[in-house]
mmCIF file of C-alpha atoms in Angstrom:
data_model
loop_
_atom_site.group_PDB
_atom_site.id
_atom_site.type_symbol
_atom_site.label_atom_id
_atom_site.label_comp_id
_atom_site.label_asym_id
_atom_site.label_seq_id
_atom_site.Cartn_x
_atom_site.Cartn_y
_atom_site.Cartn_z
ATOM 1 C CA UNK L 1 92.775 87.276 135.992
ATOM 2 C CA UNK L 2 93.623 85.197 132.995
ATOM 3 C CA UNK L 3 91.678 86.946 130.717
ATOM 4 C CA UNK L 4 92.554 90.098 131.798
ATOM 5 C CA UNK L 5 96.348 89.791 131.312
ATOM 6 C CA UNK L 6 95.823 88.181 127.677
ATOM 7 C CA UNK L 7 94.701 91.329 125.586
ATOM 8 C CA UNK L 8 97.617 93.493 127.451
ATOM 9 C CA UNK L 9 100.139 90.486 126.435
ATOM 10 C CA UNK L 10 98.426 90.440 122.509
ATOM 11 C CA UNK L 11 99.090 94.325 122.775
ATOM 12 C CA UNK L 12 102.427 93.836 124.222
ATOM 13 C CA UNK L 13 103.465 91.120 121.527
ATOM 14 C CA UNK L 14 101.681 93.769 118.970
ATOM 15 C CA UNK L 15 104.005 96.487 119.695
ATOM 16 C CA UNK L 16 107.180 94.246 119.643
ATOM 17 C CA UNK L 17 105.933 92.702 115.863
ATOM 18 C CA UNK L 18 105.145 96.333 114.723
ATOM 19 C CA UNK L 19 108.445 97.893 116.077
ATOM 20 C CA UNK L 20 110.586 94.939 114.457
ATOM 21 C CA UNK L 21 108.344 95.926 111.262
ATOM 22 C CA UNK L 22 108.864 99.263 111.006
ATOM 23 C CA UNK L 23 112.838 98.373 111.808
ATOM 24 C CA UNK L 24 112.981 96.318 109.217
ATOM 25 C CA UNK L 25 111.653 98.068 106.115
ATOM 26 C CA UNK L 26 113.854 101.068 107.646
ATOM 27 C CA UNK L 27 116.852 99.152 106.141
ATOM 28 C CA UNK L 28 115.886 98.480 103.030
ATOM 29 C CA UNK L 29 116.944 102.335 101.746
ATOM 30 C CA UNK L 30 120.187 102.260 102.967
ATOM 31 C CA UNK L 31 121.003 98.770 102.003
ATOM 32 C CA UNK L 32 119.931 98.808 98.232
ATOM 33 C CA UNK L 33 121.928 102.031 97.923
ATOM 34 C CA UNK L 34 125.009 100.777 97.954
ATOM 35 C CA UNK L 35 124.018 98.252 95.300
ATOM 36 C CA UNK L 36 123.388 101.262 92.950
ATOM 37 C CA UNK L 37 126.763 102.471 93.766
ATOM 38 C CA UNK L 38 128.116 99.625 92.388
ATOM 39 C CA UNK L 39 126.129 100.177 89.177
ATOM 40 C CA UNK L 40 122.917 97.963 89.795
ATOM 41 C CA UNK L 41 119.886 100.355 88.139
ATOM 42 C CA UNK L 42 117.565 101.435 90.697
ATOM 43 C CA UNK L 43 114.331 99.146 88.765
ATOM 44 C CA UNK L 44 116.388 96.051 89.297
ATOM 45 C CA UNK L 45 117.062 97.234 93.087
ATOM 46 C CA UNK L 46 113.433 97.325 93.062
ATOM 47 C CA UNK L 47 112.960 93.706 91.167
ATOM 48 C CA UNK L 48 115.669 92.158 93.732
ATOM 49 C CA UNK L 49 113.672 93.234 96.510
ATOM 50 C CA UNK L 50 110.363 92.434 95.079
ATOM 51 C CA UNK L 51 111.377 88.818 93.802
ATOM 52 C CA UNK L 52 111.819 88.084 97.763
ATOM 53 C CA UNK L 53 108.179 89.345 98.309
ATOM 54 C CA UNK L 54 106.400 87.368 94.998
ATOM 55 C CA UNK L 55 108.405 84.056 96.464
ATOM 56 C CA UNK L 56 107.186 84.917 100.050
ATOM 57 C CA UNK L 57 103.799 85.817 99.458
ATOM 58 C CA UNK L 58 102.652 83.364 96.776
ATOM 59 C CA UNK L 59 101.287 80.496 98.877
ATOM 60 C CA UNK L 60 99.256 83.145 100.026
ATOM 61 C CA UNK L 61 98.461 84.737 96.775
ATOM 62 C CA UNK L 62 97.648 81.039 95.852
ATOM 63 C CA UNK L 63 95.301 80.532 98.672
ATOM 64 C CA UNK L 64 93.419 83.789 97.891
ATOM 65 C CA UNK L 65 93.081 83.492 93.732
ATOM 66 C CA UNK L 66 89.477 83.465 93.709
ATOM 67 C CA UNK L 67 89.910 87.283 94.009
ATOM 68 C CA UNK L 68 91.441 87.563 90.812
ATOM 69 C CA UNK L 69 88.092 87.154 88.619
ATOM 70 C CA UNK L 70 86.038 89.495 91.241
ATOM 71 C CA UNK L 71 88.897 91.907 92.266
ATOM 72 C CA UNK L 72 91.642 91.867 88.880
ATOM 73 C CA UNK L 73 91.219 95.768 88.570
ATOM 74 C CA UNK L 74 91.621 96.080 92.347
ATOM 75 C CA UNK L 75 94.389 93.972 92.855
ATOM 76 C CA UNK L 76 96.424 95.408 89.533
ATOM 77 C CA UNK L 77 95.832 98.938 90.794
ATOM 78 C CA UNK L 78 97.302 97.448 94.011
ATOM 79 C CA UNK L 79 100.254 96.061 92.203
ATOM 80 C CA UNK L 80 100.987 98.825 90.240
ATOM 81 C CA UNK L 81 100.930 101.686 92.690
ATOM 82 C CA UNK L 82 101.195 101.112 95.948
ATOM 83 C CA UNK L 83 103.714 98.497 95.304
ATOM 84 C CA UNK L 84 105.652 98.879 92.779
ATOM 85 C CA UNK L 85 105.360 102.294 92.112
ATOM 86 C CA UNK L 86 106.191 103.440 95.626
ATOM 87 C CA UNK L 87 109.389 100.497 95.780
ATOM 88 C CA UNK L 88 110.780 101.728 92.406
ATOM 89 C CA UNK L 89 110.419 105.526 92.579
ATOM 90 C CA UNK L 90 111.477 105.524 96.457
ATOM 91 C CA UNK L 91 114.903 103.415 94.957
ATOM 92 C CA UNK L 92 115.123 105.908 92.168
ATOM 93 C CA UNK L 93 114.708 108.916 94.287
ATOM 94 C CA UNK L 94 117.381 107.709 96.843
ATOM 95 C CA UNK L 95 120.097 107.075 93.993
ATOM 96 C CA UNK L 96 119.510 111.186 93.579
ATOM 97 C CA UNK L 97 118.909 112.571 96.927
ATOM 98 C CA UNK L 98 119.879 111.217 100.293
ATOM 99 C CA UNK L 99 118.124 108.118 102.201
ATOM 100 C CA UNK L 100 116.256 109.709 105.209
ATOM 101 C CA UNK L 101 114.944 112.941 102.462
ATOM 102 C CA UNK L 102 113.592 110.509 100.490
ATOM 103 C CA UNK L 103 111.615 108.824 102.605
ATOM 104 C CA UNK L 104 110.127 111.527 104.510
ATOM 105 C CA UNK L 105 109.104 113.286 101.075
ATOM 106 C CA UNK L 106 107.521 109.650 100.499
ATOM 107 C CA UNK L 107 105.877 109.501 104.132
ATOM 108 C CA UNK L 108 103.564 113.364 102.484
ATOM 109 C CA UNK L 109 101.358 110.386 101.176
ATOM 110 C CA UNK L 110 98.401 110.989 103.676
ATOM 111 C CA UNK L 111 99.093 114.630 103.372
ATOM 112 C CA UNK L 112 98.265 114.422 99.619
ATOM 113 C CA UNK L 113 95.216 112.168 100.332
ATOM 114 C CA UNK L 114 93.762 114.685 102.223
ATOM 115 C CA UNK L 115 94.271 117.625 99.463
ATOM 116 C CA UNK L 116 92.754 115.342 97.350
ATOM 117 C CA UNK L 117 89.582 115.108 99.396
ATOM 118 C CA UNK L 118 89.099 118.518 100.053
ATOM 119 C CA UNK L 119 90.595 119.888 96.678
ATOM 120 C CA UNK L 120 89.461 117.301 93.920
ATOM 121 C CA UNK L 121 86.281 115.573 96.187
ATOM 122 C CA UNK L 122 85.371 119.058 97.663
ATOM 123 C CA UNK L 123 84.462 116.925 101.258
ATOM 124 C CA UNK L 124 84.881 118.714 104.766
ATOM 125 C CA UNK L 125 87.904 118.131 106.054
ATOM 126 C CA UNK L 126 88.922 117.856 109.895
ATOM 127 C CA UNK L 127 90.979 121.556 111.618
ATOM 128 C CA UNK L 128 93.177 118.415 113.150
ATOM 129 C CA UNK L 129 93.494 117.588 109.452
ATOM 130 C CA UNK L 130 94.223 120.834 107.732
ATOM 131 C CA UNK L 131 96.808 120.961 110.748
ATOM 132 C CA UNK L 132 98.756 118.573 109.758
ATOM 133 C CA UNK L 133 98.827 119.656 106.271
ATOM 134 C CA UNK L 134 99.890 122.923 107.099
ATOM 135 C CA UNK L 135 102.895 121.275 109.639
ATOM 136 C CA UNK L 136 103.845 118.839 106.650
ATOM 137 C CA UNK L 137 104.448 121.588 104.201
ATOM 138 C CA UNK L 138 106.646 123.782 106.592
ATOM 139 C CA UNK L 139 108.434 120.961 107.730
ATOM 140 C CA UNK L 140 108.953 120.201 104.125
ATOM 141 C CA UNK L 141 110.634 123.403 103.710
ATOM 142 C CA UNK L 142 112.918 123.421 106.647
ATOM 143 C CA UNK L 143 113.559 119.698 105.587
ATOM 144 C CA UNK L 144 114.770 120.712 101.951
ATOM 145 C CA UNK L 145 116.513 124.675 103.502
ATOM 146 C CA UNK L 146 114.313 126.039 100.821
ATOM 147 C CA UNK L 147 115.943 129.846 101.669
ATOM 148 C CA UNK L 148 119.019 127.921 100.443
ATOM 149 C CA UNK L 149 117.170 127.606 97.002
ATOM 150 C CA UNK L 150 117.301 124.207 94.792
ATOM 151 C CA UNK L 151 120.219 122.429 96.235
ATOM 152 C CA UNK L 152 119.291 118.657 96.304
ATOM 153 C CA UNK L 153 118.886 117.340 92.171
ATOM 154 C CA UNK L 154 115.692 118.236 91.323
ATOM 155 C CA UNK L 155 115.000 115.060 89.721
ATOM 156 C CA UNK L 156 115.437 113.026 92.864
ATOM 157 C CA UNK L 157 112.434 115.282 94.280
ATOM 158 C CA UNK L 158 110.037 114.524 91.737
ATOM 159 C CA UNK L 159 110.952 111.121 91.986
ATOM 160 C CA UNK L 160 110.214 110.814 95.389
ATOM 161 C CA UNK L 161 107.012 112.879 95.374
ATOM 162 C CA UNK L 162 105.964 110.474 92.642
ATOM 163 C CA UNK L 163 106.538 107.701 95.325
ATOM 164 C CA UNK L 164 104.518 109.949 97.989
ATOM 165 C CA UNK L 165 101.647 109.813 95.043
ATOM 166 C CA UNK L 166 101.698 106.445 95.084
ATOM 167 C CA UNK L 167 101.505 105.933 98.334
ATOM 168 C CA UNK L 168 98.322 107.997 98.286
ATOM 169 C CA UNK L 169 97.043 105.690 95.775
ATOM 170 C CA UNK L 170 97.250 103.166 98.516
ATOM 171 C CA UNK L 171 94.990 105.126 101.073
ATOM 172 C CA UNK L 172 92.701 105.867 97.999
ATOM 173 C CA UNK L 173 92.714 101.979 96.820
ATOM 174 C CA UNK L 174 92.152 100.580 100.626
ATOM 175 C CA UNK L 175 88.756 102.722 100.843
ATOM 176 C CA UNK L 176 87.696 101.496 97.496
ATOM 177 C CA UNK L 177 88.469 97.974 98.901
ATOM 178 C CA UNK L 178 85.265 96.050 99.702
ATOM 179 C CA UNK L 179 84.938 94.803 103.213
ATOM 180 C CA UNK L 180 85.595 91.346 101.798
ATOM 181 C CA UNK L 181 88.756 91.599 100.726
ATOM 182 C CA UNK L 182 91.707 90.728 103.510
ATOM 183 C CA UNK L 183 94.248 93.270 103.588
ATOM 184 C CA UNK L 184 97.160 90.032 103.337
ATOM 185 C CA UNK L 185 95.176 89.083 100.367
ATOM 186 C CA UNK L 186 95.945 92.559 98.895
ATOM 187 C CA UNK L 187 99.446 92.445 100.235
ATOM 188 C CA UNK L 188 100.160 88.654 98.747
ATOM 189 C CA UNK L 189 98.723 89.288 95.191
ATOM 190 C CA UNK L 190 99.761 92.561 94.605
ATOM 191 C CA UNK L 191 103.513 91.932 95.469
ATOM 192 C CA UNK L 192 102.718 89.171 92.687
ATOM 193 C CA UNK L 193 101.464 91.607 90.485
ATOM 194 C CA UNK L 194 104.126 93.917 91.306
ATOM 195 C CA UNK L 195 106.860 91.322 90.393
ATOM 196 C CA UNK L 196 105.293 90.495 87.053
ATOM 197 C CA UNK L 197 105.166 94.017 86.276
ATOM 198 C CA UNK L 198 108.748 95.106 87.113
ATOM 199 C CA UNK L 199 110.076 91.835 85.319
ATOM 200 C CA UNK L 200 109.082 94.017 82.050
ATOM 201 C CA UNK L 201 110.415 96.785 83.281
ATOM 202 C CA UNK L 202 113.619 96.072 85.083
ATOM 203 C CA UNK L 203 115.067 93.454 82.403
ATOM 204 C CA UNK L 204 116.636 91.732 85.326
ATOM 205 C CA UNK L 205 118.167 89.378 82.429
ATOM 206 C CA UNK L 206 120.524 92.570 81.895
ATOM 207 C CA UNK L 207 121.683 92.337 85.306
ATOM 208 C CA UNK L 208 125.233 92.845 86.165
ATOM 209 C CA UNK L 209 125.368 89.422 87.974
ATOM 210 C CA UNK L 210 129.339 90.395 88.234
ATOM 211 C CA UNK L 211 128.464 92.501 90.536
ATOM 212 C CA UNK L 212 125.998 90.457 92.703
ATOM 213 C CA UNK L 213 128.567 87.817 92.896
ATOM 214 C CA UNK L 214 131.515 90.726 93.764
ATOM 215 C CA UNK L 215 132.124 92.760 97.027
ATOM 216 C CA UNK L 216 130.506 96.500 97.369
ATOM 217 C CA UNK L 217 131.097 99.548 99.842
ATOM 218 C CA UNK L 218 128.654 99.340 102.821
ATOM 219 C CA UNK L 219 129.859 101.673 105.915
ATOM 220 C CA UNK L 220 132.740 102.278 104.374
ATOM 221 C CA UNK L 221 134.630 98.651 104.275
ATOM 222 C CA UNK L 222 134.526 96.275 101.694
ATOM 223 C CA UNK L 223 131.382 93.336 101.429
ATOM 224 C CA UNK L 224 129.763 90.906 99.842
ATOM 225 C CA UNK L 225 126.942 92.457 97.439
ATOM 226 C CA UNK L 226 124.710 89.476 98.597
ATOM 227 C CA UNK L 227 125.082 90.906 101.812
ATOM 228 C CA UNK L 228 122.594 93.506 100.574
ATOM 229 C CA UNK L 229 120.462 91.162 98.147
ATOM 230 C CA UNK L 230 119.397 88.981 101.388
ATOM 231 C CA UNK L 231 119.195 92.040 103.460
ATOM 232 C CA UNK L 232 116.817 93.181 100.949
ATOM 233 C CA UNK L 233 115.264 90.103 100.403
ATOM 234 C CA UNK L 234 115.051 88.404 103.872
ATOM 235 C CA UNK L 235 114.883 91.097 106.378
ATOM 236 C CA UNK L 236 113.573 94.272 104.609
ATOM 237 C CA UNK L 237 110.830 92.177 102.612
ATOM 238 C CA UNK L 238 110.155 88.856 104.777
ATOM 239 C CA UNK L 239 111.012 89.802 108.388
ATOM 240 C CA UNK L 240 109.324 93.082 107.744
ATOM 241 C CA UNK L 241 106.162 92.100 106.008
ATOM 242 C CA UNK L 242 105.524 88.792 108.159
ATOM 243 C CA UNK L 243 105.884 90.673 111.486
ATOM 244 C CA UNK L 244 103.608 93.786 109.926
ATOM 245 C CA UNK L 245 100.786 90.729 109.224
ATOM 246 C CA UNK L 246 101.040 89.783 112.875
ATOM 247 C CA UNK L 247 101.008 93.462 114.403
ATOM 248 C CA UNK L 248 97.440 93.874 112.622
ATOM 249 C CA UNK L 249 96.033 91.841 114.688
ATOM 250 C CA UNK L 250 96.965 92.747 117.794
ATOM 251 C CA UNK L 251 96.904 96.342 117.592
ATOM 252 C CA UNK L 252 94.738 99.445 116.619
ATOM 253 C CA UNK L 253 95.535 101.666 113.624
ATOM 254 C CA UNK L 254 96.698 104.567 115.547
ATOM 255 C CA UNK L 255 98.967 102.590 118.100
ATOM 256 C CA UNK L 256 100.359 100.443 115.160
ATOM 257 C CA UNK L 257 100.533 104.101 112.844
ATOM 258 C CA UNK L 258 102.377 105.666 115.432
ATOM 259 C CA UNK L 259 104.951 102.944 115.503
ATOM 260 C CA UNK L 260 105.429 102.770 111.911
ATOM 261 C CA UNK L 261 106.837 106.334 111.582
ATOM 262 C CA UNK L 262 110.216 104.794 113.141
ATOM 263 C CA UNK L 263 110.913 103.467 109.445
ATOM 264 C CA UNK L 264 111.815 107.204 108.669
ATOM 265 C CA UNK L 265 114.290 106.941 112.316
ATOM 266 C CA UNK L 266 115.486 103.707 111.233
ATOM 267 C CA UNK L 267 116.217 104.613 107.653
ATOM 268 C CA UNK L 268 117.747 108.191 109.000
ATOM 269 C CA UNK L 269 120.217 106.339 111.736
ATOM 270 C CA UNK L 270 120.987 103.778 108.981
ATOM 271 C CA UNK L 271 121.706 106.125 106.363
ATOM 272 C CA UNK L 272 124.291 107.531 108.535
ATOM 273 C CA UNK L 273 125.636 104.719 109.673
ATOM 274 C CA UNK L 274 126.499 102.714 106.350
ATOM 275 C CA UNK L 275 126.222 105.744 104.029
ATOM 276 C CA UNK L 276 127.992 108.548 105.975
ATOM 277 C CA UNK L 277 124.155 110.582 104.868
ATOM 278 C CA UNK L 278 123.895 113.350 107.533
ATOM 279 C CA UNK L 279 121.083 115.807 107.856
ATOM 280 C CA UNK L 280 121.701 119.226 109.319
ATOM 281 C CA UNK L 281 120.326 120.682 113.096
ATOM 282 C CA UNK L 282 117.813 122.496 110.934
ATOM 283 C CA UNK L 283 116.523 119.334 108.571
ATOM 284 C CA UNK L 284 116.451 117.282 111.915
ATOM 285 C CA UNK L 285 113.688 119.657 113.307
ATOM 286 C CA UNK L 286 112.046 120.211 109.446
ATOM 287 C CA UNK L 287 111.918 115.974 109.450
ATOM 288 C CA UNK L 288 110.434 116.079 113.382
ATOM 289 C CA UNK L 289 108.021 118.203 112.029
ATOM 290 C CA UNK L 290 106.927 116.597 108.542
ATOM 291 C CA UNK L 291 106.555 113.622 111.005
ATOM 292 C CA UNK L 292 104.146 114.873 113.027
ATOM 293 C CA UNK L 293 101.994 116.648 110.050
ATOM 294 C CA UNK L 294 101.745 113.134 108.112
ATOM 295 C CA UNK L 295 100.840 111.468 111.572
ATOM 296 C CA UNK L 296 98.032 114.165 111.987
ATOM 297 C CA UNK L 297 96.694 114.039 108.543
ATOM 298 C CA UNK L 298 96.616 110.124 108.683
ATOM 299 C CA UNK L 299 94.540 110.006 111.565
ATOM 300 C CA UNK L 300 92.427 112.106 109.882
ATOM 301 C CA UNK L 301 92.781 110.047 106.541
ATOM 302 C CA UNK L 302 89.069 107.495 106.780
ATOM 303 C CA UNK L 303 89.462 103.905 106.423
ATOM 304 C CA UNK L 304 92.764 103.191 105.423
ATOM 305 C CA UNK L 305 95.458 101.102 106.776
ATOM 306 C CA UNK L 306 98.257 103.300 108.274
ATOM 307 C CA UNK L 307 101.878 102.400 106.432
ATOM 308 C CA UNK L 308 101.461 101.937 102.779
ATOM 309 C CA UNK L 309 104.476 99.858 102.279
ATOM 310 C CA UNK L 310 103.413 97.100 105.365
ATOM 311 C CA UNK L 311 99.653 97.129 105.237
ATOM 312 C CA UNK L 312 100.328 97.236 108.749
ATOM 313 C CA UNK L 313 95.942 97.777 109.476
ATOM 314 C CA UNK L 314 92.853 96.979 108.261
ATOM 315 C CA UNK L 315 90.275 99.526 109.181
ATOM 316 C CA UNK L 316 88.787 97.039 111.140
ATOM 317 C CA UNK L 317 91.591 95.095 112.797
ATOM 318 C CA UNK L 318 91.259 91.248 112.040
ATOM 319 C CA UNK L 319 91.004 89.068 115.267
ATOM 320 C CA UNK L 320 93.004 85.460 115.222
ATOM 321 C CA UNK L 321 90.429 82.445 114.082
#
């Protein structure tokens, strides 16, 4: 009896750690936004957030250093792309366009895996596959009212179709990944690598600290802007990426996938909440849509973990030791 009951409660617990995951890194869109308002530059958004992750992650990154004279090229792609890339363009793109947009556009990762399997790789790819292709790109449309023409700045677009690329890279980089290689090693020294990189980048040295230590908008009153530094820092990078560790391994990738997808619910109810970002009747069912095209194609995407921003699977879930 015992036994039986304890996989349903690991599943149980799974569910609750990926849910609170998925939750969590919803937030961290419409919470760095307002720090942009205020005149912080999307790359130092970006090195905010990822400073939580490099001090979070580097007993871990520590622990697993060996894999930095076998792995380097591996764990810098890591860094750069999946990472960083995806964080900084995603931040970039929502300073442009709105929140919830943004992140679906960036969610077209698995869809772009795919064309690059069948396009660039010339392999067979899956009807259920193609499917979900085809249901990403109309939803796309409906998503952006393309009948309407160009309205959202064009820039924002590319910028977060550059993050969508980079969260291909991540699918692409997790099947190159030997079997050796633990997916919270990945996670732990590639936020390290990330943070290195976007110190160069970001200058945080040139941050308006007047404004971290003043008040910002957020939902339309007036707050502290640490508000959204620990928001950013303990709940959208900690909280989310702690409880994301734990969900691997206690559920399979397409329970734990399926779950993720409420980031792009969280970050859409948020975004209206604290931003006053609405989306119309028609961009609702486009975003319902794009939803269900990147869920197809990513069960249909081999050997890659499901959410490119959690890790939230290995393609072999890990079992507790």
């Amino acid at each position: 009896m015992a036994s039986s009951s304890t996989p349903a409660s690991r599943k149980l617990s799974g569910l609750g750690f990926a849910l609170l995951s998925a939750l969590a890194f919803g937030g961290s869109g419409p919470f760095a936004r307002p720090l942009m308002d205020a005149g912080v530059d999307p790359l130092q958004v970006t090195w905010l957030r990822l400073l939580g992750m490099a001090l979070l992650m580097l007993p871990v990154a520590w622990y697993y250093r060996s894999l930095l004279r076998t792995q380097w090229k591996l764990l810098l792609a890591y860094g750069i792309f999946p990472i960083a890339g995806v964080q900084a363009f995603y931040f970039a793109a929502i300073a442009r366009i709105p929140v919830g947009i943004a992140l679906l556009i960036e969610f077209l990762g698995p869809v772009l895996v795919l064309l690059w399997v069948g396009l660039i790789r010339r392999q067979p790819v899956a009807r259920s596959a193609m499917l979900g292709v085809a249901l990403a790109v109309l939803g796309l449309g409906g998503l952006l009212e393309v009948w309407k023409g160009l309205v959202l700045d064009p820039l924002g677009l590319l910028l977060a179709g550059l993050a969508a690329a980079c969260q291909a890279g991540f699918f692409l980089l997790s099947d190159a990944a030997s079997d050796d290689v633990e997916p919270i090693a990945l996670i732990a020294i590639g936020g390290c690598v990330a943070f290195v990189i976007m110190t160069v980048i970001a200058q945080p040295w040139t941050l308006p600290w007047s404004v971290l230590g003043g008040e910002i908008t957020i939902a339309g009153r007036q707050a502290p802007a640490m508000v959204s530094v620990l928001w950013l820092g303990l709940i959208a990078t900690a909280l989310a990426y702690w409880t994301g560790v734990a969900a691997i391994r206690r559920l399979s990738p397409p329970v734990a996938g399926g779950v993720a997808y409420l980031e792009v619910v969280t970050a859409i109810v948020l975004a209206w909440l604290l931003l006053n970002e609405t989306l119309t009747m028609v961009q609702f069912a486009g975003a319902a849509v794009v939803v269900l095209g990147a869920w197809l194609a990513q069960r249909a995407t081999p050997e890659a973990p499901d959410n490119p921003e959690l890790a939230l699977h290995s393609p072999e879930p890990t079992v507790d030791r």
